[in-house]
N, CA, C and O of each residue as an XYZ file, in Angstrom:
616
protein
N     100.326     88.861     96.560
C     100.415     88.610     95.600
C      98.880     89.697     96.971
O      98.390     89.369     98.051
N      98.673     91.088     95.971
C      97.442     91.761     96.434
C      97.893     93.061     95.051
O      98.900     93.357     94.409
N      96.051     93.650     95.166
C      95.844     94.329     94.202
C      95.939     96.236     94.894
O      96.333     96.874     95.869
N      95.776     96.279     94.569
C      95.432     98.130     94.897
C      94.444     98.876     93.558
O      94.633     99.073     92.358
N      92.855     99.250     94.943
C      92.071     99.500     93.964
C      91.676    100.768     94.210
O      90.834    100.856     95.104
N      92.013    101.771     93.708
C      91.399    103.133     94.144
C      89.390    103.425     93.718
O      88.619    102.702     93.088
N      89.206    104.496     94.263
C      87.916    105.350     93.749
C      87.671    106.817     94.262
O      88.330    107.797     94.610
N      86.688    106.526     94.154
C      86.706    108.547     94.233
C      86.550    109.348     96.054
O      86.567    110.425     96.650
N      86.341    107.243     96.324
C      85.761    107.500     97.799
C      86.828    106.588     99.150
O      86.727    106.677    100.374
N      88.229    105.386     97.947
C      88.919    104.771     99.472
C      89.121    103.916     98.480
O      88.492    103.307     97.615
N      90.810    104.149     99.107
C      91.610    103.089     99.185
C      91.368    101.727     99.658
O      91.059    101.508    100.829
N      91.554    100.426     98.422
C      91.156     98.545     98.488
C      91.913     98.377     98.266
O      92.390     98.914     97.267
N      92.804     97.270     99.218
C      94.298     96.052     99.270
C      91.874     94.246     99.308
O      90.738     93.954     99.681
N      93.440     93.936     98.341
C      92.715     92.871     97.496
C      93.670     91.598     97.087
O      94.536     91.610     96.213
N      93.389     90.756     97.733
C      94.131     88.889     97.809
C      93.697     89.121     96.683
O      92.841     90.004     96.632
N      94.007     88.599     95.671
C      94.206     88.404     93.793
C      93.742     86.935     93.859
O      92.741     86.806     93.154
N      94.164     85.612     94.539
C      93.905     84.527     95.113
C      92.265     84.406     95.524
O      91.313     83.803     95.027
N      92.384     85.026     96.337
C      91.066     84.368     97.181
C      90.352     85.035     97.157
O      89.286     84.685     97.663
N      90.479     86.993     96.327
C      89.659     87.059     96.160
C      88.495     88.504     97.317
O      87.738     89.433     97.037
N      88.870     88.052     98.215
C      88.452     88.607     99.541
C      89.758     89.987     99.937
O      90.897     90.006     99.470
N      89.154     91.040    100.913
C      89.613     91.984    101.325
C      90.986     92.448    101.796
O      91.029     93.263    102.718
N      91.340     92.307    101.621
C      92.770     92.506    102.836
C      92.269     94.240    103.271
O      91.784     94.259    104.402
N      92.290     95.105    102.851
C      91.959     96.380    104.540
C      91.542     97.441    103.190
O      92.029     97.355    102.063
N      90.537     98.421    103.633
C      90.156     99.601    102.695
C      90.077    101.135    104.234
O      89.434    101.383    105.254
N      91.371    101.810    103.286
C      91.554    102.758    103.561
C      90.013    104.380    103.486
O      90.248    104.883    102.388
N      89.016    105.046    104.005
C      88.674    105.991    103.040
C      89.055    107.314    103.167
O      89.274    107.915    104.219
N      89.131    107.791    101.879
C      90.083    108.726    101.544
C      88.971    109.247     99.809
O      87.948    108.760     99.326
N      89.886    110.435     99.375
C      89.526    110.465     98.032
C      90.701    110.833     97.217
O      90.758    111.973     96.755
N      91.622    110.000     97.001
C      92.797    110.676     95.717
C      92.334    111.156     94.215
O      91.364    110.741     93.580
N      93.794    112.656     93.624
C      92.442    112.645     93.370
C      93.571    112.345     91.477
O      93.786    113.280     90.705
N      93.976    111.118     91.261
C      94.313    110.293     90.489
C      94.896    109.268     91.116
O      94.921    109.216     92.345
N      95.551    108.127     90.169
C      96.036    106.918     90.279
C      96.637    106.909     91.347
O      96.521    107.983     91.936
N      97.206    106.205     91.841
C      98.631    105.980     93.182
C     100.003    105.562     92.014
O     100.094    105.056     90.895
N     101.132    106.244     93.286
C     102.244    105.004     92.817
C     101.945    103.814     93.351
O     101.364    104.066     94.406
N     102.052    102.185     93.146
C     102.709    101.221     93.926
C     103.086    100.924     93.592
O     103.771    100.026     94.081
N     105.000    100.742     95.223
C     105.674     99.914     94.633
C     105.474     98.339     95.580
O     104.378     98.050     96.060
N     106.835     97.331     95.756
C     106.171     96.989     96.048
C     106.041     96.419     97.090
O     105.854     95.217     97.281
N     106.216     98.003     98.484
C     106.179     97.792     99.858
C     105.362     99.452    100.503
O     105.159    100.068    101.549
N     105.138     99.536     99.055
C     104.496    101.099     99.513
C     103.858    101.456     98.228
O     104.122    101.179     97.058
N     102.349    102.605     99.172
C     101.627    103.038     97.514
C     101.641    104.620     98.220
O     101.541    104.946     99.403
N     101.779    105.313     97.189
C     101.813    106.362     97.284
C     100.888    107.806     96.570
O     101.365    108.515     95.684
N      99.932    107.947     96.997
C      98.626    108.833     96.745
C      98.744    110.500     97.193
O      99.535    110.992     97.996
N      97.623    111.219     96.346
C      97.465    112.756     96.868
C      96.164    112.852     96.247
O      95.544    112.603     95.213
N      96.098    113.182     97.037
C      94.482    113.674     97.794
C      94.268    115.124     98.012
O      94.861    116.139     98.378
N      92.716    114.551     97.454
C      91.485    116.097     97.181
C      92.412    116.977     98.374
O      93.418    117.577     97.993
N      91.996    117.010     99.858
C      92.886    118.200    100.805
C      94.460    118.133    100.529
O      95.624    118.328    100.877
N      93.796    117.827     99.888
C      96.623    118.702     99.925
C      96.653    117.496    100.552
O      95.671    117.658    101.276
N      97.002    116.539    100.780
C      97.379    115.893    101.584
C      98.660    114.429    100.297
O      98.313    113.782     99.309
N      99.405    114.465    100.684
C     100.649    113.203    100.443
C     100.761    111.656    100.558
O     101.960    111.378    100.593
N     100.085    110.674    100.623
C     100.158    109.854    102.079
C     101.016    108.692    101.298
O     101.230    108.517    100.098
N     101.498    107.833    102.694
C     102.808    107.243    101.893
C     101.161    106.184    102.607
O     100.374    106.767    103.352
N     100.932    104.708    102.213
C     100.872    103.375    102.510
C     101.258    102.253    103.088
O     102.467    102.132    102.892
N     100.581    100.836    104.076
C     101.617     99.917    103.888
C     101.425     98.338    103.342
O     101.131     97.216    103.754
N     101.707     98.877    102.425
C     100.378     97.224    101.455
C      99.875     96.421    101.974
O      98.835     95.985    101.480
N     100.269     95.993    102.922
C     100.637     94.308    103.842
C      99.291     95.250    105.029
O      98.210     94.813    105.425
N      99.794     96.296    105.237
C      98.423     96.030    106.150
C      97.401     97.413    106.290
O      96.423     97.225    107.014
N      97.524     98.743    105.690
C      96.963     99.360    105.624
C      97.069    101.016    105.567
O      96.650    101.966    104.906
N      97.863    100.736    106.640
C      97.836    102.112    107.241
C      98.557    102.481    107.163
O      99.592    101.864    106.908
N      98.490    103.659    107.321
C      99.477    105.167    107.091
C     100.765    105.735    107.936
O     100.763    106.433    108.950
N     102.029    105.127    107.073
C     103.748    105.280    107.062
C     103.977    106.459    107.298
O     105.028    106.616    107.920
N     103.210    107.733    106.968
C     103.290    109.100    106.728
C     102.503    110.149    106.210
O     102.438    110.070    104.984
N     101.893    111.083    106.674
C     100.752    111.791    106.028
C     101.351    113.326    106.041
O     101.443    113.867    107.143
N     101.857    114.220    104.594
C     102.479    115.747    104.288
C     101.358    116.866    104.132
O     100.698    116.291    104.998
N     100.858    117.542    103.925
C     100.128    118.575    102.934
C     101.394    118.750    102.738
O     102.455    118.651    103.355
N     100.797    119.188    101.179
C     101.952    118.466    100.143
C     102.532    120.594    100.336
O     103.684    120.921    100.052
N     101.914    121.217    100.625
C     102.414    122.963    100.811
C     102.683    122.914    102.564
O     102.628    123.886    103.318
N     102.868    122.031    102.796
C     103.167    122.737    105.054
C     105.017    123.538    104.351
O     105.731    123.380    103.361
N     105.033    124.307    105.520
C     106.010    124.604    105.710
C     107.186    124.675    103.745
O     108.380    124.398    103.627
N     106.260    125.106    102.670
C     107.075    124.865    101.771
C     106.772    126.344    101.340
O     107.636    126.684    100.531
N     105.303    127.988    101.722
C     105.577    128.824    101.235
C     104.605    129.759    101.795
O     103.837    129.450    102.706
N     104.653    131.029    101.176
C     103.923    131.974    102.128
C     101.373    131.921    100.787
O     100.784    131.742     99.720
N     101.276    132.201    102.017
C      99.641    131.648    101.402
C      99.408    132.026     99.427
O      99.009    131.330     98.493
N      99.937    133.569     99.543
C     100.426    134.333     98.568
C     101.216    133.515     97.109
O     101.007    133.877     95.951
N     102.083    132.431     97.487
C     103.349    132.015     97.053
C     102.013    130.822     96.064
O     101.701    130.885     94.875
N     101.550    129.930     97.060
C     100.978    128.459     97.136
C      99.249    128.637     96.003
O      98.730    127.658     95.468
N      98.676    130.097     95.890
C      98.070    130.097     94.941
C      98.684    130.297     93.606
O      97.769    130.430     92.793
N     100.340    130.408     92.792
C      99.914    130.483     91.783
C     100.624    128.227     91.378
O     101.395    127.832     90.503
N     100.119    127.673     92.123
C     100.294    126.027     91.925
C      99.383    125.765     91.356
O      99.620    124.991     90.429
N      97.702    126.242     91.533
C      96.293    126.189     90.361
C      97.071    124.416     91.236
O      97.763    124.341     92.252
N      96.580    123.280     90.327
C      96.789    121.975     90.297
C      97.430    121.219     90.616
O      98.579    121.660     90.601
N      97.371    119.495     91.173
C      98.387    118.365     90.873
C      97.836    118.078     89.317
O      96.846    117.876     88.613
N      99.220    118.219     89.356
C      98.992    116.934     87.788
C      99.346    115.780     86.730
O      98.976    115.383     85.625
N     100.753    115.330     88.225
C     101.084    114.722     87.733
C     101.512    114.426     89.007
O     101.584    115.431     89.714
N     102.026    112.710     89.903
C     102.636    111.882     90.470
C     103.870    111.526     90.553
O     103.713    111.403     91.768
N     105.376    111.133     90.351
C     106.126    110.268     89.717
C     107.233    110.456     91.037
O     107.455    111.393     91.804
N     108.021    108.541     90.838
C     108.873    108.931     91.849
C     110.269    108.760     91.016
O     110.354    108.233     89.907
N     111.352    109.317     91.782
C     112.252    109.353     90.913
C     113.407    110.104     91.500
O     113.403    111.064     92.270
N     114.541    109.347     90.878
C     115.139    108.970     92.465
C     115.093    108.666     93.506
O     116.240    108.363     93.835
N     114.850    108.621     93.801
C     114.106    108.095     95.488
C     113.419    109.920     95.552
O     114.157    110.750     96.084
N     112.868    110.110     95.329
C     112.194    111.634     95.461
C     110.813    111.524     94.718
O     110.554    111.312     93.533
N     109.785    111.801     96.128
C     108.421    111.931     95.329
C     107.856    112.453     94.246
O     106.647    112.224     94.269
N     108.381    113.407     92.751
C     108.136    114.568     92.792
C     105.935    114.952     92.312
O     105.112    114.170     91.838
N     105.833    115.872     92.577
C     104.979    116.344     92.521
C     104.694    117.368     91.825
O     104.917    118.324     92.567
N     104.153    117.926     90.343
C     104.066    118.137     89.269
C     102.479    119.229     89.233
O     101.447    118.739     89.692
N     102.460    120.661     88.662
C     101.229    121.219     88.955
C     101.791    121.878     87.530
O     102.839    122.019     86.899
N      99.933    122.277     87.439
C     100.047    122.155     85.753
C     100.850    124.005     85.964
O     101.778    124.451     85.288
N     100.121    124.709     87.068
C     101.182    126.172     87.414
C     102.501    126.498     86.525
O     102.893    127.519     85.959
N     103.208    124.677     86.703
C     104.502    124.900     86.151
C     105.759    124.883     87.278
O     106.902    125.320     87.146
N     105.303    124.401     88.116
C     106.125    124.274     89.643
C     105.890    122.721     89.386
O     105.134    122.037     88.696
N     106.949    122.508     90.317
C     107.292    120.718     91.092
C     107.529    120.331     91.723
O     108.497    119.609     91.485
N     107.032    120.299     93.166
C     107.936    119.880     94.615
C     108.281    118.581     94.425
O     107.697    117.768     93.709
N     109.548    118.362     95.294
C     110.046    116.912     95.769
C     110.260    116.871     96.999
O     110.627    117.738     97.792
N     109.842    115.107     97.187
C     109.406    114.568     97.976
C     110.531    114.042     98.718
O     111.201    114.138     97.690
N     111.553    113.464     99.751
C     111.669    112.387    100.615
C     110.589    110.557    100.079
O     109.452    110.100    100.200
N     111.195    110.376     99.817
C     110.061    108.498     99.454
C     110.494    108.398    101.153
O     109.841    109.313    101.654
N     111.307    107.701    102.295
C     111.117    107.941    103.873
C     110.144    108.240    104.164
O     109.282    107.498    104.636
N     110.017    109.868    103.862
C     109.468    109.838    105.542
C     108.027    111.636    104.739
O     107.316    112.411    105.378
N     108.336    111.473    102.864
C     107.515    112.855    103.270
C     108.194    114.765    103.742
O     108.076    115.963    103.486
N     108.520    114.295    104.126
C     109.850    115.701    104.101
C     110.090    116.569    102.716
O     110.163    115.900    101.686
N     110.185    117.615    102.634
C     109.800    118.227    101.551
C     111.582    118.294    100.583
O     112.060    119.284    101.137
N     112.339    117.963     99.870
C     113.233    118.269     99.734
C     114.729    119.081     99.341
O     115.929    118.851     99.191
N     113.604    120.325     99.287
C     114.251    121.780     98.334
C     113.907    122.890     99.018
O     113.938    123.503     97.951
N     113.572    123.826     99.889
C     112.589    124.267    100.412
C     111.822    125.848     99.748
O     111.166    126.804    100.161
N     112.444    125.315     98.434
C     112.095    126.277     97.346
C     111.193    125.982     96.688
O     111.723    125.005     96.158
N     109.851    126.033     96.098
C     109.805    124.617     94.366
C     110.503    125.061     93.192
O     110.844    126.221     92.960
N     110.563    124.740     92.963
C     111.320    125.195     91.915
C     110.254    125.522     90.587
O     109.117    125.222     90.951
N     110.257    126.051     89.134
C     109.600    126.820     88.219
C     110.105    126.247     87.562
O     111.260    125.838     87.682
N     109.114    126.009     86.398
C     110.195    124.851     85.584
C     109.151    125.898     84.401
O     107.929    126.026     84.488
N     110.021    126.519     83.387
C     108.859    127.281     82.382
C     109.441    125.708     80.373
O     109.972    125.488     79.285
N     108.575    125.268     81.657
C     108.458    124.522     80.003
C     106.790    123.390     80.387
O     106.588    122.848     81.473
N     106.172    123.337     79.588
C     105.363    122.070     79.609
C     105.532    120.915     79.871
O     106.197    120.181     79.141
N     105.094    120.610     80.718
C     104.929    119.936     81.963
C     104.371    118.422     82.394
O     104.740    117.327     82.817
N     103.233    119.167     81.978
C     102.436    118.382     81.663
C     102.361    117.590     80.184
O     101.817    116.491     80.077
N     102.975    118.290     79.073
C     103.027    117.115     78.032
C     104.812    116.466     78.448
O     105.238    115.313     78.372
N     104.975    116.761     78.549
C     107.237    116.230     79.100
C     107.325    116.144     80.872
O     108.394    116.704     81.115
N     106.810    115.780     81.984
C     107.369    115.996     82.545
C     108.516    115.204     83.151
O     109.033    115.757     84.121
N     109.084    113.907     82.757
C     110.697    113.486     81.981
C     111.066    114.880     82.568
O     111.125    115.240     83.744
N     111.359    115.737     81.119
C     112.336    117.055     81.476
C     112.132    117.496     83.054
O     112.847    117.021     83.937
N     110.973    118.554     83.347
C     110.855    118.663     84.891
C     111.855    118.793     85.871
O     112.448    119.785     86.295
N     111.935    117.495     86.171
C     112.125    116.601     87.078
C     113.783    116.109     86.405
O     114.446    115.732     87.371
N     114.498    116.018     85.284
C     115.454    115.849     85.535
C     116.379    117.271     85.587
O     117.118    117.455     86.554
N     116.274    118.482     84.250
C     116.290    119.195     84.767
C     116.812    120.475     85.547
O     117.789    121.218     85.457
N     115.130    120.325     86.760
C     115.193    120.682     87.769
C     116.013    122.443     88.614
O     116.321    122.875     89.725
N     116.021    122.993     86.773
C     116.367    124.593     86.854
C     115.736    124.958     85.202
O     115.780    124.235     84.206
N     115.148    126.363     85.358
C     114.422    126.427     83.878
C     115.381    126.724     83.558
O     115.209    126.901     82.352
N     117.034    127.073     83.906
C     118.297    127.796     83.260
C     118.529    126.360     82.089
O     118.650    126.384     80.864
N     118.525    124.939     83.254
C     119.030    123.589     83.157
C     118.040    123.352     81.244
O     118.597    123.358     80.146
N     116.500    123.175     81.539
C     115.453    123.105     80.685
C     115.427    123.580     78.832
O     115.172    123.309     77.659
N     116.011    124.633     80.023
C     116.292    125.544     78.552
C     117.425    124.859     77.832
O     117.142    124.411     76.721
N     118.539    124.715     78.224
C     119.639    124.612     77.193
C     119.521    122.934     76.932
O     120.153    122.582     75.936
N     118.765    121.750     77.715
C     118.766    120.730     77.405
C     117.175    120.072     76.997
O     116.923    118.913     77.326
N     116.194    120.874     76.296
C     115.071    120.185     75.613
C     115.000    120.439     74.582
O     114.363    119.816     73.732
N     115.805    121.663     74.388
C     115.830    121.207     72.045
C     116.628    119.745     70.972
O     116.504    119.229     69.861
N     117.776    119.563     72.731
C     118.793    118.886     71.592
C     118.602    117.890     72.884
O     119.513    117.073     72.749
N     117.798    117.525     74.177
C     117.887    115.529     74.582
C     116.014    115.559     74.604
O     115.739    114.422     74.985
N     114.581    116.370     74.361
C     113.288    116.330     74.677
C     113.167    116.758     73.161
O     114.027    117.628     73.025
N     112.582    116.592     72.071
C     111.795    117.156     71.472
C     110.480    117.149     71.754
O     109.668    118.028     71.466
N     110.267    116.045     72.377
C     108.447    116.088     73.099
C     108.222    117.906     73.979
O     107.259    118.658     74.124
N     109.625    117.955     74.358
C     109.764    119.521     75.883
C     109.655    120.596     75.038
O     109.838    121.612     75.710
N     109.427    120.885     73.789
C     110.226    122.567     72.779
C     108.874    123.310     72.694
O     108.330    123.776     71.692
N     108.226    123.313     74.703
C     107.490    124.656     74.122
C     107.395    125.549     75.290
O     106.753    125.655     76.335
N     108.423    126.203     74.567
C     109.214    126.567     76.454
C     109.145    127.732     76.133
O     109.209    128.058     74.948
N     108.973    128.765     77.283
C     109.231    129.933     77.270
C     109.505    130.353     77.251
O     110.503    130.103     77.927
N     109.610    131.875     76.675
C     110.747    132.578     76.206
C     111.377    133.246     77.474
O     112.394    133.932     77.370
């Protein structure tokens, strides 16, 4: 019976029955984390994706979201992180530049070697980006199945 709280400077865990703090991790999350039964997943301002053990607050793993991903020139295309979701055992990070990177939920390793560029407004509908994982499939599926994703590029 714990609650996870994030601030601009820390991630905290409190016991909801006693209101006592269980642990604190000084960190700068860029938006709210994903909390599962055992773990909390957070993207930090320094481009780290971390997995925390909810019971102890210890870092289970920590990965640079751009490590071994691509050359410096390609990294500049990503712009900023806009969303974080867990789908089918993967942690998906969505970028405002129209890219999606997927990481293994168990170890934080990049599940694919190359980023997927999704030709749609993923800020409006990240569900399609997750499902499609391909610009061709996205263009085919969007009008029929996802009316919210009608902003496809030609």
